[in-house]
Amino acid sequence: MAGRSLAYLTELPPDLVKGIGPRSVKRLSDAGIESVADLLLHVPRRYLDRSQLFDLSAVPLAEEVTVGGTVLSVRKRRISRNRTMIDAQITDGTNVMTAVWFNPYIKVAEGSEVILSGKAERFRGRLQMKSPDMARLDLGDSLLVGRVVPIHPSAGGLSPTKMRDAIHNALGRSRPVTEVLPAEMLLRQELVGRDQAMTDIHFPEASSDVEPARRRLAYDELFRLEIALALRKRRQVDEATGVVHDADAPVVGSFVSALPYDLTGAQHRAIEQIQGDMTSAHPMHRLLQGEVGSGKTAVAVAALLTGIQSNYQGAVMAPTEVLAEQHYLGIRGMLADADLAPEAIDPLGNAGTGSLFESEERTDRGVRMALLTSNNAEVNFLPAGTAKRSDVLSWISDAEVDLVVGTHALIQEGVDFARLGIAVVDEQHRFGVYQRVQLREKAEGYDPDLLIMTATPIPRTLAMTLYGDLDVSVLDEMPPGRLPVRTIHKRKDQLDLDDVYSIVRNETAMGRQAFVVCPLVEDSDALEAASATTEYERLQKVFPELELGLIHGQLRPSDKDGVMQRFRDGEIDVLVATTVIEVGIDVSNATVMVIEDADRFGLSQLHQLRGRVGRGADQATCVLVADPTTPEGEERIAAMVATTDGFRLAEEDLRIRGQGTVFGAKQAGAKDLRLADILRDTDLLIAAREEAFAMVAGDPELDGHPLIQEEVQAMLGEDVAWLFRS
Ligand code: ADP
Ligand code: MG
């Protein structure tokens, strides 16, 4: 297999390589190595630079060092049923050090020359290194002599040494690895060639060769991903039949002028961008990104009304029942303020029997709205609780209803829109890509406009990768007069708790309201509900003078609604809650958010919860009650106290958790991001994106770049297969 492309190498099984037996195939595949290409992309964890060896007499303790020496003796012992300990005495001629491994696969022989890398420590007065990385010089292995020694991660039962040998063999038979990028691009981006990068990443002549190699291979990953996104976007534009909406009708204008506030500049800009998309023949695919409280709802309503005034239907899908309900009530109120509420229909009259609305122009008779969740169906032209679900469904399918707000129930079987023109998905992070597709597919034969809203502050780089096929509007300006939420950390001792309670008492005494969020119970709604109930009972004794409410996921929907309604109406002073209130809840009179055991929540969740307060003009306070038990918990609390900037928090989150957990397993392209680090490689990502989009703009089918086409397909697999169907 001399002189091969990466795409070709993805088709060769790893046991073609000398040093890998058929028995390793299954175990390698479990470790994600299924081909020779995967093997070549299994890059060293680190490199031992032989020029920087410490003498054993001068080894600093507790920091990473590399030492060299001869093995004096080796012992192998079972220390428990499934643990084996190997220890070796190593000397550099003057001093002795013990190396200890708890790995039965370590092969170390008396008399062999080794290089070890790890942290040295004193154990019972003697110098020792636990589980050091090791390179053996005695195997006649020229890879190791006089150069930088790569330490490959062991995988599939292959030790680092075996792995290194196998990769050496694989590389030898694949070289020169075929270049796929145009020479001018390499020049422009100052990238080394593919073959050189592949060689240098595994077997660098000098330590300084490693980074250019890594950059090239990381660029390749990002470029493949961006090519896939550019192609997808291109397809959306080329193949889709959009709806041409009319932005000039007066409805949006009357809605905006009836708002009790002026839109921010950012809201105006977003609405303009959205209307620009909606009035064009291409379907809109836009992400509206904005901090909690930045006013996404008003922008969404403007978009919906743009569709409705053009005689189409609009839909809003929210991730929770509570939030759908709130949007329904909120939007209904906004419409009423703008004189866009429909006339009420006599419930005993013609509702459900034939057409409700005869031939009137949609917008002359107000906007007819429905709420649809799995438990609830309502419309804004009948008294609450009187609409029959089956009627609501038929009004949606007959275009008698203009605007539907709901949960996942919207994308279920049996919900048919007559003429869906604009779909809004709120809090996108709670939905998968598939669900947003399903909502669009509620329109038959054409593609409705799609607006996706998220408050999850995603670092720009991550947004570019996750949502690379979407256009983005950012609400980067908060409504005026908002004060940043003051965030304090309190411990769980009585003194601190008394402080927390007096904050709640002071605020409620001034007529404001508070949330108390109970500890998170992973994966169990029932346990979480039980703990919230206990906390509610306990707090009733703490605050006998206050009106408390309780809300959690196990309540019946009507009870949930009842509690939320009483909280909105100010009848409840303190709402004890689980994370059901995490997203979207908007009660501007609430000024205190107490989060119990806050260290157990993720950063983005904490940020969302904190966003439930500080939505009015009053100073709000968020109290994190926690005795953190892990360093990560500590870090999250510290980050929350330090900043209210969601973008900074998201970056912090990415740093603490690593990108692997941010990308869902199913996220397209996640498997192909092995070397690229989206936080560190921002410049590469931007460069790769520009190059990829420019290439696709000039060559929409990539006819002139068959190698790139082949490689993207081979490396991104099923995720992009549909892009290349012929
Ligand atoms: P989010 O972006 O978190 O969904 P919302 O749309 O719920 O934010 O808006 C948060 C609060 O800010 C609401 O009470 C809303 O009425 C108010 N609001 C929205 N836009 C403005 C504005 N331009 N000026 C003042 N208040 C606004
Ligand atoms: Mg919202």
Tab-separated table of C-alpha atoms in Angstrom, residues 182-536:
chain	number	residue	atom	x	y	z
A	182	PRO	CA	-4.334	22.616	-3.215
A	183	ALA	CA	-0.771	23.860	-2.921
A	184	GLU	CA	-1.923	27.496	-2.851
A	185	MET	CA	-4.073	26.778	0.170
A	186	LEU	CA	-1.134	25.275	2.033
A	187	LEU	CA	0.904	28.350	1.207
A	188	ARG	CA	-1.843	30.732	2.241
A	189	GLN	CA	-2.417	28.981	5.527
A	190	GLU	CA	1.271	28.215	6.144
A	191	LEU	CA	0.613	24.526	6.535
A	192	VAL	CA	3.069	21.679	6.099
A	193	GLY	CA	2.271	18.908	3.624
A	194	ARG	CA	0.123	15.939	4.559
A	195	ASP	CA	2.932	13.397	4.314
A	196	GLN	CA	5.300	15.461	6.355
A	197	ALA	CA	2.633	16.101	8.967
A	198	MET	CA	1.836	12.395	9.262
A	199	THR	CA	5.492	11.557	9.683
A	200	ASP	CA	6.353	14.355	12.056
A	201	ILE	CA	3.419	13.818	14.352
A	202	HIS	CA	4.564	10.250	15.021
A	203	PHE	CA	8.319	10.395	14.602
A	204	PRO	CA	9.574	13.972	14.784
A	205	GLU	CA	13.236	14.666	14.257
A	206	ALA	CA	13.031	17.475	16.744
A	207	SER	CA	10.435	18.536	19.287
A	208	SER	CA	9.810	21.656	17.242
A	209	ASP	CA	8.483	19.548	14.340
A	210	VAL	CA	5.502	18.377	16.340
A	211	GLU	CA	3.375	21.510	16.485
A	212	PRO	CA	3.386	22.278	12.742
A	213	ALA	CA	2.385	18.668	12.135
A	214	ARG	CA	-0.407	18.837	14.675
A	215	ARG	CA	-1.662	22.098	13.216
A	216	ARG	CA	-1.846	20.618	9.758
A	217	LEU	CA	-3.737	17.539	10.888
A	218	ALA	CA	-6.063	19.620	13.075
A	219	TYR	CA	-6.700	21.909	10.124
A	220	ASP	CA	-7.595	18.868	8.039
A	221	GLU	CA	-10.242	17.831	10.563
A	222	LEU	CA	-11.769	21.278	10.757
A	223	PHE	CA	-11.627	21.702	7.009
A	224	ARG	CA	-13.464	18.410	6.414
A	225	LEU	CA	-16.152	19.413	8.861
A	226	GLU	CA	-16.546	22.863	7.325
A	227	ILE	CA	-16.697	21.406	3.825
A	228	ALA	CA	-19.541	19.191	4.971
A	229	LEU	CA	-21.325	22.163	6.507
A	230	ALA	CA	-20.736	24.330	3.440
A	231	LEU	CA	-22.163	21.608	1.206
A	232	ARG	CA	-25.140	21.138	3.473
A	233	LYS	CA	-25.847	24.828	3.466
A	234	ARG	CA	-25.486	24.934	-0.294
A	235	ARG	CA	-27.989	22.115	-0.670
A	236	GLN	CA	-30.428	23.868	1.593
A	237	VAL	CA	-30.232	26.939	-0.568
A	238	ASP	CA	-30.288	25.153	-3.916
A	239	GLU	CA	-32.839	22.472	-3.371
A	240	ALA	CA	-35.256	23.981	-0.966
A	241	THR	CA	-38.415	25.704	-2.005
A	242	GLY	CA	-39.008	28.452	0.449
A	243	VAL	CA	-41.922	30.646	1.291
A	244	VAL	CA	-41.814	34.280	0.226
A	245	HIS	CA	-43.267	36.266	3.069
A	246	ASP	CA	-44.401	39.835	2.911
A	247	ALA	CA	-42.657	42.041	5.454
A	248	ASP	CA	-44.541	45.200	4.555
A	249	ALA	CA	-47.962	44.429	5.957
A	250	PRO	CA	-48.743	46.550	9.015
A	251	VAL	CA	-49.117	43.847	11.644
A	252	VAL	CA	-45.521	43.663	12.796
A	253	GLY	CA	-45.393	47.428	13.034
A	254	SER	CA	-48.459	47.616	15.254
A	255	PHE	CA	-47.079	44.820	17.395
A	256	VAL	CA	-43.766	46.616	17.860
A	257	SER	CA	-45.316	49.974	18.605
A	258	ALA	CA	-47.658	48.439	21.174
A	259	LEU	CA	-44.804	46.933	23.176
A	260	PRO	CA	-44.412	48.631	26.550
A	261	TYR	CA	-40.733	49.264	25.759
A	262	ASP	CA	-38.518	50.240	22.842
A	263	LEU	CA	-36.736	47.404	21.130
A	264	THR	CA	-32.991	47.376	21.609
A	265	GLY	CA	-30.756	48.001	18.619
A	266	ALA	CA	-29.850	44.339	18.653
A	267	GLN	CA	-33.502	43.311	18.550
A	268	HIS	CA	-34.128	45.669	15.617
A	269	ARG	CA	-31.142	44.260	13.738
A	270	ALA	CA	-32.247	40.676	14.363
A	271	ILE	CA	-35.775	41.397	13.138
A	272	GLU	CA	-34.386	43.026	10.003
A	273	GLN	CA	-32.141	40.055	9.297
A	274	ILE	CA	-35.011	37.660	9.873
A	275	GLN	CA	-37.369	39.589	7.617
A	276	GLY	CA	-34.636	39.721	4.997
A	277	ASP	CA	-34.521	35.926	5.071
A	278	MET	CA	-38.264	35.524	5.188
A	279	THR	CA	-38.962	37.719	2.204
A	280	SER	CA	-36.481	35.826	0.060
A	281	ALA	CA	-37.372	32.643	-1.775
A	282	HIS	CA	-34.790	30.611	0.149
A	283	PRO	CA	-35.957	29.125	3.387
A	284	MET	CA	-34.552	30.772	6.483
A	285	HIS	CA	-32.203	28.770	8.698
A	286	ARG	CA	-31.298	31.211	11.390
A	287	LEU	CA	-29.976	30.864	14.894
A	288	LEU	CA	-30.964	33.641	17.256
A	289	GLN	CA	-28.454	33.628	20.020
A	290	GLY	CA	-28.854	35.854	23.052
A	291	GLU	CA	-28.232	35.888	26.751
A	292	VAL	CA	-31.043	34.991	29.063
A	293	GLY	CA	-33.196	38.077	29.336
A	294	SER	CA	-31.974	39.664	26.114
A	295	GLY	CA	-35.502	39.642	24.698
A	296	LYS	CA	-35.613	36.823	22.184
A	297	THR	CA	-39.349	36.332	22.586
A	298	ALA	CA	-40.279	39.697	21.085
A	299	VAL	CA	-38.032	38.988	18.105
A	300	ALA	CA	-39.665	35.602	17.653
A	301	VAL	CA	-43.144	37.123	17.742
A	302	ALA	CA	-42.136	39.650	15.079
A	303	ALA	CA	-40.959	36.747	12.916
A	304	LEU	CA	-44.161	34.793	13.525
A	305	LEU	CA	-46.322	37.778	12.680
A	306	THR	CA	-44.360	38.339	9.485
A	307	GLY	CA	-45.442	34.857	8.468
A	308	ILE	CA	-48.985	35.189	9.692
A	309	GLN	CA	-49.620	38.483	7.913
A	310	SER	CA	-48.574	36.707	4.723
A	311	ASN	CA	-51.354	34.198	5.313
A	312	TYR	CA	-49.193	31.418	6.672
A	313	GLN	CA	-49.255	29.680	10.017
A	314	GLY	CA	-46.557	30.004	12.680
A	315	ALA	CA	-45.431	27.499	15.273
A	316	VAL	CA	-43.336	27.787	18.406
A	317	MET	CA	-41.871	24.676	19.980
A	318	ALA	CA	-40.592	24.898	23.558
A	319	PRO	CA	-38.800	22.170	25.501
A	320	THR	CA	-41.039	22.063	28.554
A	321	GLU	CA	-44.698	22.245	29.313
A	322	VAL	CA	-44.188	25.125	31.736
A	323	LEU	CA	-42.320	27.142	29.145
A	324	ALA	CA	-44.816	26.438	26.367
A	325	GLU	CA	-47.577	27.590	28.643
A	326	GLN	CA	-45.679	30.719	29.534
A	327	HIS	CA	-45.047	31.544	25.885
A	328	TYR	CA	-48.694	31.004	25.118
A	329	LEU	CA	-49.803	33.346	27.873
A	330	GLY	CA	-47.052	35.865	27.143
A	331	ILE	CA	-47.670	36.032	23.409
A	332	ARG	CA	-51.403	36.110	23.908
A	333	GLY	CA	-50.909	39.145	26.142
A	334	MET	CA	-48.666	40.868	23.601
A	335	LEU	CA	-51.208	40.301	20.840
A	336	ALA	CA	-53.982	41.686	22.994
A	337	ASP	CA	-51.903	44.799	23.737
A	338	ALA	CA	-51.404	45.283	20.013
A	339	ASP	CA	-55.108	44.917	19.305
A	340	LEU	CA	-54.446	41.694	17.499
A	341	ALA	CA	-56.551	39.456	19.718
A	342	PRO	CA	-59.347	37.672	17.877
A	343	GLU	CA	-62.935	38.047	18.861
A	344	ALA	CA	-64.072	35.428	21.308
A	345	ILE	CA	-66.307	32.786	19.833
A	346	ASP	CA	-69.401	31.610	21.573
A	347	PRO	CA	-68.378	28.165	22.817
A	348	LEU	CA	-71.871	26.863	22.172
A	349	GLY	CA	-71.928	28.369	18.726
A	350	ASN	CA	-70.246	27.063	15.657
A	351	ALA	CA	-66.896	26.076	17.195
A	352	GLY	CA	-65.762	22.812	15.726
A	353	THR	CA	-68.509	22.681	13.179
A	354	GLY	CA	-67.149	23.774	9.870
A	355	SER	CA	-65.200	26.893	9.215
A	356	LEU	CA	-64.988	29.379	12.009
A	357	PHE	CA	-63.720	32.223	10.024
A	358	GLU	CA	-65.396	32.384	6.671
A	359	SER	CA	-63.516	34.521	4.236
A	360	GLU	CA	-62.170	37.287	6.410
A	361	GLU	CA	-58.587	38.387	5.940
A	362	ARG	CA	-56.547	36.630	8.559
A	363	THR	CA	-55.128	39.755	10.115
A	364	ASP	CA	-58.387	41.691	10.194
A	365	ARG	CA	-59.862	39.251	12.591
A	366	GLY	CA	-56.928	39.045	14.931
A	367	VAL	CA	-54.431	36.267	15.413
A	368	ARG	CA	-55.956	32.962	16.397
A	369	MET	CA	-53.686	31.116	18.694
A	370	ALA	CA	-53.551	27.617	20.111
A	371	LEU	CA	-51.604	25.959	22.886
A	372	LEU	CA	-50.790	22.325	22.284
A	373	THR	CA	-48.908	20.110	24.702
A	374	SER	CA	-49.401	16.441	25.376
A	375	ASN	CA	-51.726	17.309	28.245
A	376	ASN	CA	-53.235	20.542	27.224
A	377	ALA	CA	-55.005	22.136	24.285
A	378	GLU	CA	-56.381	25.647	24.350
A	379	VAL	CA	-57.193	28.500	22.021
A	380	ASN	CA	-57.328	32.221	22.585
A	381	PHE	CA	-60.825	32.635	21.193
A	382	LEU	CA	-62.596	30.330	23.630
A	383	PRO	CA	-62.642	30.491	27.425
A	384	ALA	CA	-59.785	28.541	29.020
A	385	GLY	CA	-60.512	24.859	29.407
A	386	THR	CA	-63.353	24.714	26.908
A	387	ALA	CA	-61.581	23.767	23.693
A	388	LYS	CA	-61.627	20.105	22.728
A	389	ARG	CA	-58.270	18.698	21.693
A	390	SER	CA	-59.684	17.135	18.571
A	391	ASP	CA	-61.158	20.484	17.553
A	392	VAL	CA	-57.863	22.248	18.140
A	393	LEU	CA	-56.129	19.684	15.931
A	394	SER	CA	-58.639	20.142	13.157
A	395	TRP	CA	-58.420	23.926	13.371
A	396	ILE	CA	-54.657	23.605	12.944
A	397	SER	CA	-55.068	21.386	9.908
A	398	ASP	CA	-57.726	23.674	8.412
A	399	ALA	CA	-55.639	26.836	8.889
A	400	GLU	CA	-58.292	28.233	11.184
A	401	VAL	CA	-55.606	28.744	13.790
A	402	ASP	CA	-52.708	30.998	12.828
A	403	LEU	CA	-50.233	30.421	15.599
A	404	VAL	CA	-49.561	27.282	17.596
A	405	VAL	CA	-47.409	27.208	20.704
A	406	GLY	CA	-46.466	23.856	22.147
A	407	THR	CA	-44.006	21.230	23.212
A	408	HIS	CA	-42.784	18.112	21.430
A	409	ALA	CA	-46.462	17.405	21.016
A	410	LEU	CA	-46.275	19.623	17.925
A	411	ILE	CA	-44.129	17.181	16.006
A	412	GLN	CA	-46.242	14.186	16.851
A	413	GLU	CA	-48.289	12.153	14.456
A	414	GLY	CA	-51.760	13.607	14.032
A	415	VAL	CA	-50.691	17.232	14.143
A	416	ASP	CA	-50.999	18.556	10.615
A	417	PHE	CA	-50.496	22.134	9.646
A	418	ALA	CA	-52.402	23.452	6.685
A	419	ARG	CA	-49.771	26.009	5.740
A	420	LEU	CA	-46.890	26.231	8.148
A	421	GLY	CA	-44.770	29.204	7.078
A	422	ILE	CA	-42.511	29.881	10.016
A	423	ALA	CA	-41.351	27.573	12.777
A	424	VAL	CA	-39.568	28.792	15.892
A	425	VAL	CA	-37.670	26.398	18.147
A	426	ASP	CA	-36.957	27.863	21.572
A	427	GLU	CA	-34.030	26.802	23.735
A	428	GLN	CA	-32.519	24.746	20.959
A	429	HIS	CA	-30.027	23.009	23.264
A	430	ARG	CA	-32.846	20.917	24.650
A	431	PHE	CA	-33.753	19.517	21.249
A	432	GLY	CA	-31.815	17.375	18.829
A	433	VAL	CA	-31.181	18.329	15.244
A	434	TYR	CA	-33.664	15.686	14.230
A	435	GLN	CA	-36.521	17.311	16.117
A	436	ARG	CA	-35.972	20.615	14.415
A	437	VAL	CA	-36.097	18.804	11.090
A	438	GLN	CA	-39.318	17.078	12.083
A	439	LEU	CA	-40.960	20.379	12.836
A	440	ARG	CA	-40.061	21.721	9.401
A	441	GLU	CA	-41.424	18.590	7.820
A	442	LYS	CA	-44.852	19.492	9.102
A	443	ALA	CA	-45.027	21.525	5.918
A	444	GLU	CA	-45.516	19.375	2.860
A	445	GLY	CA	-43.891	20.072	-0.459
A	446	TYR	CA	-41.973	23.182	0.604
A	447	ASP	CA	-39.619	24.316	3.346
A	448	PRO	CA	-40.947	26.749	5.915
A	449	ASP	CA	-38.683	29.330	7.479
A	450	LEU	CA	-36.951	28.202	10.621
A	451	LEU	CA	-35.767	30.293	13.545
A	452	ILE	CA	-33.827	28.553	16.259
A	453	MET	CA	-33.353	30.355	19.537
A	454	THR	CA	-30.798	29.596	22.157
A	455	ALA	CA	-29.712	31.236	25.350
A	456	THR	CA	-26.985	28.709	25.835
A	457	PRO	CA	-24.059	30.942	25.340
A	458	ILE	CA	-21.939	28.923	23.024
A	459	PRO	CA	-18.459	30.178	22.384
A	460	ARG	CA	-18.336	31.541	18.877
A	461	THR	CA	-15.974	28.862	17.739
A	462	LEU	CA	-18.250	26.141	18.975
A	463	ALA	CA	-21.274	27.775	17.391
A	464	MET	CA	-19.417	27.806	14.109
A	465	THR	CA	-18.841	24.086	14.329
A	466	LEU	CA	-22.145	23.010	15.798
A	467	TYR	CA	-24.320	25.318	13.781
A	468	GLY	CA	-22.023	25.921	10.854
A	469	ASP	CA	-24.854	25.639	8.363
A	470	LEU	CA	-26.997	28.265	10.059
A	471	ASP	CA	-26.981	32.023	9.770
A	472	VAL	CA	-26.604	33.646	13.125
A	473	SER	CA	-28.157	36.730	14.690
A	474	VAL	CA	-26.845	37.714	18.079
A	475	LEU	CA	-28.700	39.777	20.672
A	476	ASP	CA	-25.577	41.249	22.159
A	477	GLU	CA	-27.287	44.114	23.911
A	478	MET	CA	-29.424	43.826	27.013
A	479	PRO	CA	-32.585	45.889	27.490
A	480	PRO	CA	-31.583	49.088	29.254
A	481	GLY	CA	-31.658	49.449	33.007
A	482	ARG	CA	-30.837	45.864	33.828
A	483	LEU	CA	-28.477	45.441	36.739
A	484	PRO	CA	-26.198	42.429	36.672
A	485	VAL	CA	-27.333	39.816	39.158
A	486	ARG	CA	-25.258	39.925	42.324
A	487	THR	CA	-23.982	36.413	42.997
A	488	ILE	CA	-22.801	35.201	46.375
A	489	HIS	CA	-21.570	31.886	47.666
A	490	LYS	CA	-22.808	30.664	51.047
A	491	ARG	CA	-21.779	27.544	52.929
A	492	LYS	CA	-24.202	25.103	54.430
A	493	ASP	CA	-23.576	26.087	58.054
A	494	GLN	CA	-26.229	27.692	60.231
A	495	LEU	CA	-24.639	31.139	60.230
A	496	ASP	CA	-24.536	31.294	56.445
A	497	LEU	CA	-27.997	29.793	56.076
A	498	ASP	CA	-29.393	32.466	58.397
A	499	ASP	CA	-27.934	35.049	56.005
A	500	VAL	CA	-29.624	33.352	53.078
A	501	TYR	CA	-32.974	33.336	54.860
A	502	SER	CA	-32.705	36.981	55.768
A	503	ILE	CA	-32.011	37.905	52.143
A	504	VAL	CA	-35.224	36.098	51.206
A	505	ARG	CA	-37.128	37.810	54.054
A	506	ASN	CA	-35.857	41.274	53.142
A	507	GLU	CA	-36.779	40.982	49.494
A	508	THR	CA	-40.206	39.463	50.096
A	509	ALA	CA	-40.870	42.157	52.698
A	510	MET	CA	-40.461	44.645	49.848
A	511	GLY	CA	-43.027	42.763	47.796
A	512	ARG	CA	-40.567	40.815	45.653
A	513	GLN	CA	-40.419	37.097	45.106
A	514	ALA	CA	-37.858	34.333	45.417
A	515	PHE	CA	-37.007	30.966	43.932
A	516	VAL	CA	-35.419	28.193	45.939
A	517	VAL	CA	-34.020	25.492	43.670
A	518	CYS	CA	-33.569	22.138	45.357
A	519	PRO	CA	-30.591	19.837	44.925
A	520	LEU	CA	-30.256	18.046	41.650
A	521	VAL	CA	-31.021	14.340	41.719
A	522	GLU	CA	-29.521	12.851	38.569
A	523	ASP	CA	-31.795	10.762	36.425
A	524	SER	CA	-34.694	10.551	38.804
A	525	ASP	CA	-37.628	12.874	38.531
A	526	ALA	CA	-39.358	11.033	41.329
A	527	LEU	CA	-36.504	11.329	43.831
A	528	GLU	CA	-35.985	14.927	42.869
A	529	ALA	CA	-39.655	15.659	43.411
A	530	ALA	CA	-39.545	13.919	46.787
A	531	SER	CA	-36.567	15.940	47.912
A	532	ALA	CA	-38.205	19.160	46.745
A	533	THR	CA	-41.339	18.262	48.694
A	534	THR	CA	-39.307	17.662	51.859
A	535	GLU	CA	-37.503	20.951	51.366
A	536	TYR	CA	-40.812	22.726	50.829
